[in-house]
CSV table of C-alpha atoms and ligand atoms in Angstrom, one decimal:
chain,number,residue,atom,x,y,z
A,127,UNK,CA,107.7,71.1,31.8
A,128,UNK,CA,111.0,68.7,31.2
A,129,UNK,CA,114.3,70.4,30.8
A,130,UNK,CA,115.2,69.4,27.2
A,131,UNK,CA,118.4,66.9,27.1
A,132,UNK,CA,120.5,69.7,24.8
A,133,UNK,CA,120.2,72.4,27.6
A,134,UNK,CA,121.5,69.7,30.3
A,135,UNK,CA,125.0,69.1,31.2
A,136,UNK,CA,125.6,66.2,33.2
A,137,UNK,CA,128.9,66.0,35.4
A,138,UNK,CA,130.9,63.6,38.2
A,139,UNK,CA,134.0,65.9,38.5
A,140,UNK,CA,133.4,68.4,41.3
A,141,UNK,CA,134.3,72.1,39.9
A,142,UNK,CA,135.1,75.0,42.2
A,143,UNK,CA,131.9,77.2,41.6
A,144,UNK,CA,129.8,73.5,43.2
A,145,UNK,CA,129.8,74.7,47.0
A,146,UNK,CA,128.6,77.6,46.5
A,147,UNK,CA,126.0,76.4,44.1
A,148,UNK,CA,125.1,73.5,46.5
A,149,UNK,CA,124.5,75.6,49.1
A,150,UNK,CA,122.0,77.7,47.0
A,151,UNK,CA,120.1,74.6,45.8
A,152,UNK,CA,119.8,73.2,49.6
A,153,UNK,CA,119.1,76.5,50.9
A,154,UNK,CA,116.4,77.0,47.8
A,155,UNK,CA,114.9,73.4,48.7
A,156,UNK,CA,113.4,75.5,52.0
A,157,UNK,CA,113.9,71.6,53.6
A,158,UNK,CA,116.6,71.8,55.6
A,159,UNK,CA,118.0,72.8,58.8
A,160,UNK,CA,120.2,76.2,58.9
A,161,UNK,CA,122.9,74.0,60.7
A,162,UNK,CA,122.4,71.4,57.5
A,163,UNK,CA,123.6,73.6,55.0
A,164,UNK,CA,127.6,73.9,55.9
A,165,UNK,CA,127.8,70.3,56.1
A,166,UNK,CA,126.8,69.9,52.6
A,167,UNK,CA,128.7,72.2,51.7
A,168,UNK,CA,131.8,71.3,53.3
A,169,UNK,CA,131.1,67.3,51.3
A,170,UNK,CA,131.5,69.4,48.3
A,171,UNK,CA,134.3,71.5,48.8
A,172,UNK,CA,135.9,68.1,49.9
A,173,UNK,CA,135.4,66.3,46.9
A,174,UNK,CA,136.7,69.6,45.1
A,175,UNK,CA,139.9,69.9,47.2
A,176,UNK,CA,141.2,65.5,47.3
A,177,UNK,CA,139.1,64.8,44.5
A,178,UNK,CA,137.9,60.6,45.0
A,179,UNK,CA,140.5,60.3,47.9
A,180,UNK,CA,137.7,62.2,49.9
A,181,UNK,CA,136.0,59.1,49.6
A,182,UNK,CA,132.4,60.8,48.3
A,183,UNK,CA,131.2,60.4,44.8
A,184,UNK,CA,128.9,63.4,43.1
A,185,UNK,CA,126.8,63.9,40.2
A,186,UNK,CA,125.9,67.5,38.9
A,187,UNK,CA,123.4,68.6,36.5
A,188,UNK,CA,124.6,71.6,35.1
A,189,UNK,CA,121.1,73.9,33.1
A,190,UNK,CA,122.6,76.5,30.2
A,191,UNK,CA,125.7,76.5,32.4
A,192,UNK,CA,124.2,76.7,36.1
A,193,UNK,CA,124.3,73.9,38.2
A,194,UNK,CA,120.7,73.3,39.7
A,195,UNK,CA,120.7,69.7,41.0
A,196,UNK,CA,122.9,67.0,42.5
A,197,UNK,CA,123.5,64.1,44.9
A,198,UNK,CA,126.2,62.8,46.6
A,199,UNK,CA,127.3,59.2,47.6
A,200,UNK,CA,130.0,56.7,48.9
A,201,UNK,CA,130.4,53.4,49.4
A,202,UNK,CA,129.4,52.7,53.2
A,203,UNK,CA,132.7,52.5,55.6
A,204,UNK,CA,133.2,48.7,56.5
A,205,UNK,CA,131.3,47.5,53.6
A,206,UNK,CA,132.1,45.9,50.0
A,207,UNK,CA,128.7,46.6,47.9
A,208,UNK,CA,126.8,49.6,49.9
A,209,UNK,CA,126.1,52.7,48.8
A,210,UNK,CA,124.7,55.9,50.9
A,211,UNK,CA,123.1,58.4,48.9
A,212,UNK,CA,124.0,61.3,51.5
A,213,UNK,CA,122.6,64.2,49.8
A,214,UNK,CA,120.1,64.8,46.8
A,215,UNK,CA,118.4,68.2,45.6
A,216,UNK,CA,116.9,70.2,42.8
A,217,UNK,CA,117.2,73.8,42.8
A,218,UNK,CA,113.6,75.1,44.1
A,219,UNK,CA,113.2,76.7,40.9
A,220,UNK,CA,114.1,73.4,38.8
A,221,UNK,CA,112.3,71.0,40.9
A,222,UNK,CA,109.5,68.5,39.7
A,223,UNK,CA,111.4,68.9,36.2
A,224,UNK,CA,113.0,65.2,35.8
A,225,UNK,CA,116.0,66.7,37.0
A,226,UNK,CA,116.2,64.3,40.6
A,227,UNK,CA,115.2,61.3,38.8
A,228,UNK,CA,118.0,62.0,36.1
A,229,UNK,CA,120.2,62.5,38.9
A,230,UNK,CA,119.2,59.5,40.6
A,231,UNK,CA,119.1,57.1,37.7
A,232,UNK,CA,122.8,58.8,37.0
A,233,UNK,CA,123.5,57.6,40.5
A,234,UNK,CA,122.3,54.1,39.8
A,235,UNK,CA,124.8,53.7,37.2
A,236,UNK,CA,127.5,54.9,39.0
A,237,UNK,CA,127.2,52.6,41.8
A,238,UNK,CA,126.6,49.9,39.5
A,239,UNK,CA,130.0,50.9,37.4
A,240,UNK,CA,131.9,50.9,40.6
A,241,UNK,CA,131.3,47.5,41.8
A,242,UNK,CA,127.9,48.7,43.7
A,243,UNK,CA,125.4,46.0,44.6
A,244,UNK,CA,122.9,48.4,47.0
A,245,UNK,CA,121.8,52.2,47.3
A,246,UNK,CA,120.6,53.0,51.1
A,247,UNK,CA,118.7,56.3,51.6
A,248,UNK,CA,117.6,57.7,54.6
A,249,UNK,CA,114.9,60.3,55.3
A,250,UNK,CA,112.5,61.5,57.2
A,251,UNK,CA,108.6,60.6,58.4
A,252,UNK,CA,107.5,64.3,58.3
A,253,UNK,CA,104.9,65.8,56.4
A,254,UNK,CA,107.5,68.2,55.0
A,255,UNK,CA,109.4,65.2,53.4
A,256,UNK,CA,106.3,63.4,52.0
A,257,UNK,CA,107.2,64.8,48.2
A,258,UNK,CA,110.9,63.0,49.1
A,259,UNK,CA,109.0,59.7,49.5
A,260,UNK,CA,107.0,59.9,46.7
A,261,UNK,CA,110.1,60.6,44.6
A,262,UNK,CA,112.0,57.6,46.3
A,263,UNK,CA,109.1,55.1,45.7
A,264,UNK,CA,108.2,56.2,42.5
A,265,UNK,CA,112.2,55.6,41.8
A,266,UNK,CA,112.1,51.8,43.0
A,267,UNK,CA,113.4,52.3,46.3
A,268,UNK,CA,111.3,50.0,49.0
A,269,UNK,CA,111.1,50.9,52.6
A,270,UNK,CA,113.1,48.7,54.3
A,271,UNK,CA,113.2,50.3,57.8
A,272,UNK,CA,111.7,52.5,60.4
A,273,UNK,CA,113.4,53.9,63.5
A,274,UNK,CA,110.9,55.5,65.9
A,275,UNK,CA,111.4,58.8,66.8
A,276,UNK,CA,115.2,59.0,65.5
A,277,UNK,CA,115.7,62.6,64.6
A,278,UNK,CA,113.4,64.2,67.6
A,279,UNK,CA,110.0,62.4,69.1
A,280,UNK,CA,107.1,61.8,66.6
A,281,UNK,CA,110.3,61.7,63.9
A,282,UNK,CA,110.8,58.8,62.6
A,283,UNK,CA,113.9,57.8,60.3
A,284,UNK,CA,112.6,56.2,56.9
A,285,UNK,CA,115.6,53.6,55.3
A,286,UNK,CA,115.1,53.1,51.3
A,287,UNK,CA,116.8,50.6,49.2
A,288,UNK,CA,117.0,49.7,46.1
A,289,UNK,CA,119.6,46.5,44.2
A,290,UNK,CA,121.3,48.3,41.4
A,291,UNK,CA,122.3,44.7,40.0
A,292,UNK,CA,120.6,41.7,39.9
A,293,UNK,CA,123.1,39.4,41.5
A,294,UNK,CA,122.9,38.0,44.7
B,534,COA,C1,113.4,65.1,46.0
B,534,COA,C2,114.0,65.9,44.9
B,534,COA,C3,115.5,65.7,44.8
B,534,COA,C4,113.4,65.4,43.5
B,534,COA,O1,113.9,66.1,42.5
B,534,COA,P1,113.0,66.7,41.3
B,534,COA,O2,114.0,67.2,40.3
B,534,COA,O3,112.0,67.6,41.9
B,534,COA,O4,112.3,65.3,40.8
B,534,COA,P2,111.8,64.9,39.3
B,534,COA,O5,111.2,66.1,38.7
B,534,COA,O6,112.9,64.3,38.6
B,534,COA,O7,110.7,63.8,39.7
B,534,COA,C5,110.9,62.5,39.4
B,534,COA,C6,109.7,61.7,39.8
B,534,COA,O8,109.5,61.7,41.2
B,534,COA,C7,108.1,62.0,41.4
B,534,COA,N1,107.9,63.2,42.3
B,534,COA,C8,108.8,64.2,42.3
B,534,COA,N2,108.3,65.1,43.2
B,534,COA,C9,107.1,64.6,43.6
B,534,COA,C10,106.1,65.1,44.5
B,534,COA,N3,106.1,66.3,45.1
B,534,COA,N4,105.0,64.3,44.8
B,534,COA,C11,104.9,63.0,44.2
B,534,COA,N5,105.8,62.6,43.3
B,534,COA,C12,106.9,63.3,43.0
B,534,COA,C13,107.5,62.4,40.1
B,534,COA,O9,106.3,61.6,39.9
B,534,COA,C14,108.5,62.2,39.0
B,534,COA,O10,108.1,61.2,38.2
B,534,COA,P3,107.5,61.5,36.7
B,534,COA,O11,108.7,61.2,35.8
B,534,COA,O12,106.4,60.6,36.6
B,534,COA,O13,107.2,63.0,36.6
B,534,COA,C15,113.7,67.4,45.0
B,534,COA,O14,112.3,67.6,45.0
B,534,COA,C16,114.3,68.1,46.2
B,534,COA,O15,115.3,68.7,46.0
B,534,COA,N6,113.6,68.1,47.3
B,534,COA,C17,114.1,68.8,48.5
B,534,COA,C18,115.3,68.2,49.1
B,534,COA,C19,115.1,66.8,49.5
B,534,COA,O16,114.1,66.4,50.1
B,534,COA,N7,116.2,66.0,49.3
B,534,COA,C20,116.2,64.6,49.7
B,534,COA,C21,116.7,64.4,51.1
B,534,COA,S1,118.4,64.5,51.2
């Protein structure tokens, strides 16, 4: 069942309870590495301790008070309009809510707000992140690349973008 929009809170400033919550919601997600974990949680503590001069960009959904999903993003090094969406999760126990795509779509008009022409996501071929895919594509984001066995052999890295405005 959708979370109802009264019980949501949605939030860009990072707030110093936000590491530790991000690290619940990636460790919850039961997708990623044990070595993963600290460097998402370092992004956020970052963006918590210099604020924008970290040079990352965060939204936080924020359920009767607890933070359960997020993403992170920056405008690409050496690049005027691109946007990497580094990290995006739903707490285990929120997910398949419409929390991500709220999330996402929060994203979108950031990226668009800050002079943003392109979102570039990056995942992986695995079974595992099949549900990621589906989100992705279901969101509008195309495939646009595919790097043979990038993270280890038989795993491939998937590239998904999507134009957050219609100029050229
Ligand atoms: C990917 C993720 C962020 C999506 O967040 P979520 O809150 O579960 O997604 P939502 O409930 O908002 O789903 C949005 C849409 O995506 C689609 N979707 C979500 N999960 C899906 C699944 N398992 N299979 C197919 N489609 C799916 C749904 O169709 C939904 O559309 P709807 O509005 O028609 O229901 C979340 O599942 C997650 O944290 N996954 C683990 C971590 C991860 O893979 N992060 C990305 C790599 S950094």
């Amino acid at each position: 069942m959708k979370i109802a929009p009264e019980n949501m809170t949605i939030r860009t400033r990072v707030i110093s309870t936000d590491p530790a919550a991000v690290e619940q919601i990636i460790i919850s997600s039961g997708f990623f590495r044990p070595d993963e974990v600290p460097v998402a949680v370092e992004l956020v503590q970052e963006g918590f301790d210099k604020g924008t001069d970290s040079g990352y960009e965060y939204v936080f959904i924020e359920v009767d008070g607890r933070t359960v999903a997020y993403a992170c993003f920056g405008l690409i090094p050496c690049t005027l309009f691109s946007y990497d969406l580094y990290w995006i999760a739903t707490h285990e126990d929120f997910r398949g809510k419409g929390l991500g795509k709220i999330v996402l779509l929060e994203v979108e008009k950031a990226v668009a707000k800050l002079g943003g022409k392109t979102i570039y996501i990056e995942t992986s071929c695995l079974p595992i992140y099949e549900p990621t895919r589906a989100f992705y594509l279901k969101n509008e984001y195309l495939e646009k690349a595919r790097f043979e066995d990038f993270y280890n052999d038989g795993d491939d890295k998937v590239v998904y973008v999507k134009r957050v405005t219609g100029d050229r």
